[in-house]
Coordinates of C-alpha atoms in Angstrom, one line a residue:
X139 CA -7.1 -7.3 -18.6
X140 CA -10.2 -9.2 -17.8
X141 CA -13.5 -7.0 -16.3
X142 CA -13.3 -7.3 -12.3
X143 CA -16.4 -6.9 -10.9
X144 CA -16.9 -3.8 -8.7
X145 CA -19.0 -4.1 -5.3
X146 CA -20.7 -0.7 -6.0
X147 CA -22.2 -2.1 -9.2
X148 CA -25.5 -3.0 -7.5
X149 CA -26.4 -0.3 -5.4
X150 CA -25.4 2.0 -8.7
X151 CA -28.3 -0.1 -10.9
X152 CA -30.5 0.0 -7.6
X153 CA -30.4 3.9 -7.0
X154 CA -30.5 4.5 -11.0
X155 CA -33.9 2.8 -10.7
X156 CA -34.9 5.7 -8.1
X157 CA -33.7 8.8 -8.8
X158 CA -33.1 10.9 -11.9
X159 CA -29.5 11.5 -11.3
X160 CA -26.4 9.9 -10.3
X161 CA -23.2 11.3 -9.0
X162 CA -20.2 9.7 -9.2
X163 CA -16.7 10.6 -7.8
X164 CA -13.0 9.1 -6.8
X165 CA -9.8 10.2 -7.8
X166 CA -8.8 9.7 -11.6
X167 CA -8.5 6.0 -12.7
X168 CA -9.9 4.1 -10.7
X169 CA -12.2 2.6 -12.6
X170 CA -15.6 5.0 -12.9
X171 CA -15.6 4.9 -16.6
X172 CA -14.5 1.5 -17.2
X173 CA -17.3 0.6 -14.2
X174 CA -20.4 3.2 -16.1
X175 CA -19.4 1.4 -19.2
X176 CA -19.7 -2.3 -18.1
X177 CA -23.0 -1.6 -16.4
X178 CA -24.8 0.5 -19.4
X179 CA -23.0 -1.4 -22.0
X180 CA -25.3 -1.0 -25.9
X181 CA -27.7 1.9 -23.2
X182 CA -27.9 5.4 -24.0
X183 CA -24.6 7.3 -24.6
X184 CA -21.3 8.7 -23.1
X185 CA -19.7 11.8 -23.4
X186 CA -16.7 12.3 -21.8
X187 CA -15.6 16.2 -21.8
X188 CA -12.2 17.9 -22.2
X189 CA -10.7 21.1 -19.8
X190 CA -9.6 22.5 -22.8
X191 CA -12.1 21.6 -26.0
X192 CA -15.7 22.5 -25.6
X193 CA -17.3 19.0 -26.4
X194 CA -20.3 19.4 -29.2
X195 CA -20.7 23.0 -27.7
X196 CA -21.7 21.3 -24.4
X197 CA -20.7 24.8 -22.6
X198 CA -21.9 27.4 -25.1
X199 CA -25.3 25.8 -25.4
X200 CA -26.1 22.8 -23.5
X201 CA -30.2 22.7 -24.0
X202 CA -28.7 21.7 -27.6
X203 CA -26.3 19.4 -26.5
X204 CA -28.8 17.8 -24.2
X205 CA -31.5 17.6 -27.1
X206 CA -29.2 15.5 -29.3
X207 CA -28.5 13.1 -27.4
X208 CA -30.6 9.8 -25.9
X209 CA -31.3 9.2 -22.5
X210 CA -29.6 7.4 -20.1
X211 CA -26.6 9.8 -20.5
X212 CA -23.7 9.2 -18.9
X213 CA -21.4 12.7 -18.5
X214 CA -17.8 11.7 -17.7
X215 CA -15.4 14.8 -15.8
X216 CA -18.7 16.8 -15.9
X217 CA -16.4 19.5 -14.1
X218 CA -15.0 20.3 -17.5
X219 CA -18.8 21.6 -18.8
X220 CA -20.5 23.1 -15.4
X221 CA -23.2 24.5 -17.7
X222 CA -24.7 21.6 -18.3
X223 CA -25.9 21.3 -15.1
X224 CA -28.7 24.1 -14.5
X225 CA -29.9 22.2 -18.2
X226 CA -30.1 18.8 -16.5
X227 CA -32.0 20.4 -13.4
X228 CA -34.5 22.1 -15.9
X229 CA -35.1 19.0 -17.2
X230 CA -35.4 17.0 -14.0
X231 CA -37.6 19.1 -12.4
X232 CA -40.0 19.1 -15.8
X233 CA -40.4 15.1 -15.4
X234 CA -38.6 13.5 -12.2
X235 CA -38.6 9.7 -13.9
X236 CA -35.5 7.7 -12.6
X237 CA -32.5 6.7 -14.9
X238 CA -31.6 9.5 -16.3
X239 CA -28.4 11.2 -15.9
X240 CA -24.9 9.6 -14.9
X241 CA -22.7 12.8 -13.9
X242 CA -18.9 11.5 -13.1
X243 CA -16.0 13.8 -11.8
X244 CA -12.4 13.3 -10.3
X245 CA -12.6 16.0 -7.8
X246 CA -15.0 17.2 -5.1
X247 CA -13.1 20.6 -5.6
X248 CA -15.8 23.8 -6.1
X249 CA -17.4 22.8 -9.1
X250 CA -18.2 19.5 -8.0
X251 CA -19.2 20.9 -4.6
X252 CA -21.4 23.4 -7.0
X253 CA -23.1 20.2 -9.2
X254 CA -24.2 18.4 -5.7
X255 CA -26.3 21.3 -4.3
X256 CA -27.4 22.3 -7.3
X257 CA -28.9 19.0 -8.0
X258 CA -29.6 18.5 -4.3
X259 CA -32.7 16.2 -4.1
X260 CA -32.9 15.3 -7.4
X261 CA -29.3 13.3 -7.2
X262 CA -27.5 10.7 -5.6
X263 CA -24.0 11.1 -4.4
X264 CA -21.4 7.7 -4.8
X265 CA -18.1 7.3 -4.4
X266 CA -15.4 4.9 -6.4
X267 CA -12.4 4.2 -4.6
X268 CA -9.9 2.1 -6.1
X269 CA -10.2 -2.0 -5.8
X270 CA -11.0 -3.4 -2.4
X271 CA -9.0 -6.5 -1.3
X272 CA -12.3 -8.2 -1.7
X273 CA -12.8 -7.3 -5.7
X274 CA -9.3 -8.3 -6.1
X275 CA -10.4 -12.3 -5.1
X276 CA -13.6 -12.0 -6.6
X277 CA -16.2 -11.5 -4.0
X278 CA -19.7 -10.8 -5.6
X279 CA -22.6 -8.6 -4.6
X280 CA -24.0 -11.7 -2.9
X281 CA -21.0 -11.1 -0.3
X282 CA -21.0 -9.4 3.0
X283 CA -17.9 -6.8 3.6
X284 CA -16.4 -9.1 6.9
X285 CA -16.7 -5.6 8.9
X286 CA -20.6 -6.1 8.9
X287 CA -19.7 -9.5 10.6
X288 CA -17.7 -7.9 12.9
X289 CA -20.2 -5.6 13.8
X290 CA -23.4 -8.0 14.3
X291 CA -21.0 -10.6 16.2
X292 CA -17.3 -11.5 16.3
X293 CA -18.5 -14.8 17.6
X294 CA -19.9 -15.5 14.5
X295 CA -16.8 -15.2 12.6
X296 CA -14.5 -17.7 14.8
X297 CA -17.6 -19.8 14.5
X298 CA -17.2 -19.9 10.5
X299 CA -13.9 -20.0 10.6
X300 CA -13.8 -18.1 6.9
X301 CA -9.8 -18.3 5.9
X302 CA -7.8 -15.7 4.4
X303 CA -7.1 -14.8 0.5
X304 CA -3.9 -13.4 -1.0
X305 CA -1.4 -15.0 0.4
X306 CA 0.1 -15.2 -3.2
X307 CA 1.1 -11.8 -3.5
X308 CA 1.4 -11.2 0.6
X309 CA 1.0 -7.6 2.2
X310 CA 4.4 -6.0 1.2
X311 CA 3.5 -5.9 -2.5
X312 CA 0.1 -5.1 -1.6
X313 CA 1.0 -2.1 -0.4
X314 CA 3.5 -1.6 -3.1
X315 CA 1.3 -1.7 -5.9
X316 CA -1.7 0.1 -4.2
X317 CA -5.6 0.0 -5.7
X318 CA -5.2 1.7 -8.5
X319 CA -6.5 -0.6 -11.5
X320 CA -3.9 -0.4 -14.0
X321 CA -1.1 -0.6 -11.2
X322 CA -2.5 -4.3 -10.0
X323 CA -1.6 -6.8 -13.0
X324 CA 1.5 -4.2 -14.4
X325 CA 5.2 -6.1 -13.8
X326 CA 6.9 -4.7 -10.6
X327 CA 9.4 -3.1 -12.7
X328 CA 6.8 -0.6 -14.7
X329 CA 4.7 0.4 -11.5
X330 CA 7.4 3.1 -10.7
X331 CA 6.7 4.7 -14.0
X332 CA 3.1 4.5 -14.1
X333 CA 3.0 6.0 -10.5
X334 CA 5.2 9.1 -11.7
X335 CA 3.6 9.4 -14.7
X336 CA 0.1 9.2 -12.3
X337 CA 1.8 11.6 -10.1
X338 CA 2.8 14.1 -12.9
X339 CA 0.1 14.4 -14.5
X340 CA -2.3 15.1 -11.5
X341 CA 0.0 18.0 -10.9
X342 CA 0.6 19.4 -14.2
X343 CA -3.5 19.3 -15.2
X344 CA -5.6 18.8 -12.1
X345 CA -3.6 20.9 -9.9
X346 CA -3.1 23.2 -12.4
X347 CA -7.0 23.2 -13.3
X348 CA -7.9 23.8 -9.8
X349 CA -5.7 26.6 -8.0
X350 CA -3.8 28.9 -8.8
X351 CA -0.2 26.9 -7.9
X352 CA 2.2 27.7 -10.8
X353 CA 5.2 25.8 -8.6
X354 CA 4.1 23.1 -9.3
X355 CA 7.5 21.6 -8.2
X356 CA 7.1 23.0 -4.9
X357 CA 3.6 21.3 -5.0
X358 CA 5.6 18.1 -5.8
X359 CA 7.5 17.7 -2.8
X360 CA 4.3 18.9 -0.9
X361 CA 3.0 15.8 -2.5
X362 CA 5.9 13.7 -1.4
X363 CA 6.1 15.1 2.5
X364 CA 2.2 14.4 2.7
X365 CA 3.3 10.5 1.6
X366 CA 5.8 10.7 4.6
X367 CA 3.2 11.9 7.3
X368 CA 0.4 9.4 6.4
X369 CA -1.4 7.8 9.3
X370 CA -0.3 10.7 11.4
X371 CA -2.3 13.6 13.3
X372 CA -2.3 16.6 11.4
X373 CA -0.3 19.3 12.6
X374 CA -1.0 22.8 9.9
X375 CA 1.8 24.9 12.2
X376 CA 4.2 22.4 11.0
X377 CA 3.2 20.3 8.1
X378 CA 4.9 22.5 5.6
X379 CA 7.8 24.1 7.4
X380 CA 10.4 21.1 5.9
X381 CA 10.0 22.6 2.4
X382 CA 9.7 26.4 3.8
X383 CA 5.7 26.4 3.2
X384 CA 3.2 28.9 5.4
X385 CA 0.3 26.5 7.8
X386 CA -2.0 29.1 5.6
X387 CA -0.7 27.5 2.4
X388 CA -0.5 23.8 3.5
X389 CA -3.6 23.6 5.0
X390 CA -5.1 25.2 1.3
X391 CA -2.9 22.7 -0.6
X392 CA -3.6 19.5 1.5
X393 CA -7.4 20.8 1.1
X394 CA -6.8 20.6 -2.9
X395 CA -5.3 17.2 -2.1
X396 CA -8.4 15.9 -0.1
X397 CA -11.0 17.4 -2.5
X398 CA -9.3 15.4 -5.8
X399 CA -9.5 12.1 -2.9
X400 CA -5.7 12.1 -2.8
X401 CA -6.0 12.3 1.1
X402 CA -8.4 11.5 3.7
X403 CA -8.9 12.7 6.9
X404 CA -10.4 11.0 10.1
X405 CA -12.1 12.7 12.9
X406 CA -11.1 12.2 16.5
X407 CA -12.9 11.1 18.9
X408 CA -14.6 12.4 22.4
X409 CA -17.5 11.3 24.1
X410 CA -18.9 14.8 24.1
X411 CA -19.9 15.3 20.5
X412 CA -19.5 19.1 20.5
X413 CA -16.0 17.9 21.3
X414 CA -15.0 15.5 18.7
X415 CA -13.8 18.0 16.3
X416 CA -11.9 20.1 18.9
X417 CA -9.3 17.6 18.2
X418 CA -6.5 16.5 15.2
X419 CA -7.6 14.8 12.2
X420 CA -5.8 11.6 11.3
X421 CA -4.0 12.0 7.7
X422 CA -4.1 9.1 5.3
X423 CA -2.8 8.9 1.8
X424 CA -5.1 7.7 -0.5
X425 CA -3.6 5.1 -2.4
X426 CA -0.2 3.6 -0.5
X427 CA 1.5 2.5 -4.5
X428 CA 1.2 6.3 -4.9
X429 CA 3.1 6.9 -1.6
X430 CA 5.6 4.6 -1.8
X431 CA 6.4 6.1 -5.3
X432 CA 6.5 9.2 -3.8
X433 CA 9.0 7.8 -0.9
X434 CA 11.4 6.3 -3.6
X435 CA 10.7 3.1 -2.2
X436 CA 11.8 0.9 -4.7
X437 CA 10.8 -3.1 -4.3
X438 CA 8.4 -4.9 -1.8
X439 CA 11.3 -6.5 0.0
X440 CA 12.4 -2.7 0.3
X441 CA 9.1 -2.4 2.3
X442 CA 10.2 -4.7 4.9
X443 CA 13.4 -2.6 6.7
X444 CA 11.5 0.8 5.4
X445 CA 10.5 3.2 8.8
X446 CA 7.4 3.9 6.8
X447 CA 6.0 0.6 6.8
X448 CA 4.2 0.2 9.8
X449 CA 2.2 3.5 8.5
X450 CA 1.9 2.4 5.4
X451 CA 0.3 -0.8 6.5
X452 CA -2.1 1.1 8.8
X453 CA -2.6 3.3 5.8
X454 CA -3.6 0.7 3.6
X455 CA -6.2 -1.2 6.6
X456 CA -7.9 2.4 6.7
X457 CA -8.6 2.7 3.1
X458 CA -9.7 -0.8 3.1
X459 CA -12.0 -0.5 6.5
X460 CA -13.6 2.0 4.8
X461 CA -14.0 0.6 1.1
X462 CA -16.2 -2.1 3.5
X463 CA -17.9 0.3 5.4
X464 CA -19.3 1.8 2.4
X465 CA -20.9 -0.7 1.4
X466 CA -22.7 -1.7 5.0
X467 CA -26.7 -0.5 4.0
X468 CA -25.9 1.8 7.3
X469 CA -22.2 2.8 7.4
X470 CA -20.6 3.9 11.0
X471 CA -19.3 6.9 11.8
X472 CA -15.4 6.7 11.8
X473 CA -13.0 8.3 14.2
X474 CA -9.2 7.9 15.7
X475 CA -9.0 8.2 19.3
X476 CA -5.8 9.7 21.2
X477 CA -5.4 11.0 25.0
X478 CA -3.3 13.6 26.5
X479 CA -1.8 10.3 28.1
X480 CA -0.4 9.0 24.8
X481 CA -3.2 5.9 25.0
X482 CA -4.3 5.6 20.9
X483 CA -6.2 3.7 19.1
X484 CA -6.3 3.8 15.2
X485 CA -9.6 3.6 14.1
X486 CA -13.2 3.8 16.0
X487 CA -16.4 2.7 14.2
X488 CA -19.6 4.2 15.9
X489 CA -23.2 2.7 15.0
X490 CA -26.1 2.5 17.0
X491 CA -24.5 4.0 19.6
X492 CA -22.2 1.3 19.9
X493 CA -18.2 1.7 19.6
X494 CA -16.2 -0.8 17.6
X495 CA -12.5 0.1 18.4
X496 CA -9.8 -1.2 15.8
X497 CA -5.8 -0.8 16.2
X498 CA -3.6 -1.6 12.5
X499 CA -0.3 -3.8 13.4
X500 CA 2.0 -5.1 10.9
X501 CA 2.7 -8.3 12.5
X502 CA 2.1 -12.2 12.2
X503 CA 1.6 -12.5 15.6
X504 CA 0.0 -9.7 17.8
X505 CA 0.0 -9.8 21.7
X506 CA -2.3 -8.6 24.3
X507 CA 0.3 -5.8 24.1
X508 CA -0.5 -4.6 21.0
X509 CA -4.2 -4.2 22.4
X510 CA -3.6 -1.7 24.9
X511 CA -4.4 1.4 23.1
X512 CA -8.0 -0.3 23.2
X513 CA -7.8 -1.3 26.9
X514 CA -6.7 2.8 27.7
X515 CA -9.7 3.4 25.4
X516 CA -12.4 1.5 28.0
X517 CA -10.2 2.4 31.3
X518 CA -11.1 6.3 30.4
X519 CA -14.9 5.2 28.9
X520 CA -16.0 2.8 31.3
X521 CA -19.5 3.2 31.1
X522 CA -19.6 3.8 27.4
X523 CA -21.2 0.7 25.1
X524 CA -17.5 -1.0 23.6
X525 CA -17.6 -3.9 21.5
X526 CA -15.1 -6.5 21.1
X527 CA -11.8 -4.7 19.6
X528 CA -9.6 -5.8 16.4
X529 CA -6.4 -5.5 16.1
X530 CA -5.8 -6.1 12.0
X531 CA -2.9 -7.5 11.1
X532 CA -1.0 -9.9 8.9
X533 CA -2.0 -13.5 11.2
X534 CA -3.3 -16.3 9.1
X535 CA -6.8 -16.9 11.1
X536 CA -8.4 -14.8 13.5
X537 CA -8.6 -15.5 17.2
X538 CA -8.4 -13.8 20.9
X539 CA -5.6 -12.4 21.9
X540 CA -7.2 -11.0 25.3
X541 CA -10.4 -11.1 26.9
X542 CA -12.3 -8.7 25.1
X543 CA -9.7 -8.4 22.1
X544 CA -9.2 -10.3 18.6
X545 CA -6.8 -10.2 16.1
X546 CA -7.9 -10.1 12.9
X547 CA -6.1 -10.4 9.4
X548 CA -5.9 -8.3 6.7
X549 CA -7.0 -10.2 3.9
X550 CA -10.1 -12.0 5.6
X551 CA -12.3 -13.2 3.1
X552 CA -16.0 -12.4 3.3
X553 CA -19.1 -14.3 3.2
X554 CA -22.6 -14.8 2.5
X555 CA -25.0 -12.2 3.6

């Protein structure tokens, strides 16, 4: 398969040039070693270690380790040698020159957690996700995410008028396949075994590494009723109760989940900021191939009667939403927003003090109808500062769909910065 280039490559090279130490995380394969390696190709070395086999005697003495090999070093699943760590910060604080270290890790589960604030301002925390629409068309590094667009002015997108990309493959088996590298050029017929095999194996070794689960079938359909739930507000008192699991136990295993970047949460919103996290979280799945493997869905056609799909899509817009915002040189604050009167809208961007409300429909065609989550969101905040809403969906150009409203689609490709 031929190199796709990743839109964190630059700030990666840009931040090495800075600081001693770089962090990277994202769940397991998408792409951080095959990224590292691209970027420091014929530069220093790699290690990548092992739960099981203490690599070179990295644990038992890691001053030694450290002393035989050349600088840049690039540590891959450092969570499997935790020693290492206090040797690196030794070193660090001795001479602070940039370019050092590369520490990588699928988890931000405890030892992780541990490696950050040990290293805290010596190191720089990234993130990998899996590929952005975006990287899937070839967008460079000389390409603005279309969310900064939207932010500066929606005006100035109609003006460009900048088309869509990936009509080929359309949003059904978009969402079907998921981000996941290896899933995106793999025949239709073999993503169901690569997801299980995905599936089992985070379960049988990073589950097993991290907790103390030992049903790890139990964990399995945990796994599988999470995939069901995406895109919804989280509710602990009954999240587990289908599969006869305690609120204690599901909010400890969806935790797990979230820390190995299975599952992300959103924030809801409130104009009193003491009050924004009286509220529910949104749940997302992290990679929507995953969940529809999990679902038994079994074709992208399959998608298209499935009572899933609408969170699926919504599912998929969030993770991609926030690939983009990533990647803005200041990112927004993200929140959902719900009222006691059943008025919702799916996403809210915050910057500057300025709120950039976005609602996910999977539909060709939306109506001002499908805007009026955001109108219910400026009826009860009238005086706060609201820009222009989206509603992302699957139209082939964007344009208003109310005064104030646009809808945008999906796969809207970006351009120059």
């Amino acid at each position: 398969m031929d190199y796709i280039y990743r839109q964190l490559t630059d700030r990666i090279t840009g931040l090495f040039k800075e600081f001693p130490v770089i962090i990277i995380t994202g769940a397991r394969q998408v792409g951080k070693t095959t990224l590292l390696k691209h970027i420091f190709a014929g530069q220093g070395e790699y290690v990548v270690f092992d739960p099981v086999i203490d690599v070179e005697n990295a644990r038992r003495d890691p001053d030694l380790f450290l002393n035989n090999h050349r600088e840049p070093l690039i540590l891959d699943e450092i969570q499997y040698a935790p020693e290492l760590v206090g040797a690196i910060k030794r070193r660090v604080d001795e001479d602070r020159h940039s370019g050092r270290f590369i520490l990588t890790g699928s988890q931000q589960w405890q030892v992780l957690k541990n490696i950050s604030e040990s290293l805290a301002g010596r190191a720089i925390l990234l993130e990998l996700s899996g590929f952005s629409a975006a990287e899937l068309y070839g967008c460079k590094s000389t390409m603005e995410p279309w969310i900064g667009k939207w932010m500066r002015n929606p005006q100035e997108m109609l003006a460009e008028d900048s088309g869509i990309f990936g009509n080929e493959i359309g949003i059904y088996e978009q969402i079907f396949r998921g981000n996941l590298p290896e899933a995106r050029l793999m025949q239709l017929e073999s993503l169901r075994y690569y997801h299980q095999s995905y599936q089992r194996t985070y379960i049988e070794r990073d589950i097993r590494l991290l907790s103390n689960i030992h049903d790890y079938q139990q964990f399995g359909r945990f796994f599988g009723l999470t995939a069901a739930l995406t895109a919804q507000e989280i509710n602990y008192s009954q999240l587990g109760r289908d599969i006869g699991l305690s609120p204690k136990s599901s909010q400890a295993w969806l935790d797990i989940m979230r820390g190995t970047f299975q599952w992300v949460e959103v924030p809801p919103y409130h104009s009193n900021t003491i009050k924004r996290i009286s509220g529910k979280a949104k749940g997302y799945f992290g990679d929507t191939g995953l969940a529809c493997s999990a679902q038994a869905v079994s074709s992208p056609s399959a998608l298209a009667g499935n009572p899933l799909a609408g969170a699926l899509f919504e599912t998929w817009a969030v993770n991609e939403i926030r690939k983009q915002c990533s990647l803005l040189s200041s990112p927004p604050a993200i929140y959902h927003w719900r009222s006691h009167g059943g008025g919702e809208v799916d996403l809210i961007l915050e910057r500057d003090g300025v709120l950039y409300p976005m609602e996910m429909k999977m539909t060709t065609r939306p109506s001002r109808n499908d805007a009026r989550g955001i109108s219910a969101f400026r009826n009860t905040y009238p005086n706060a500062n609201i820009a222009a809403g989206a509603v992302i969906c699957c139209a082939n150009r964007t344009y208003k769909i109310s005064e104030n409203t646009y809808a945008v689609p999906w796969n809207l490709k970006w351009g120059s910065k």
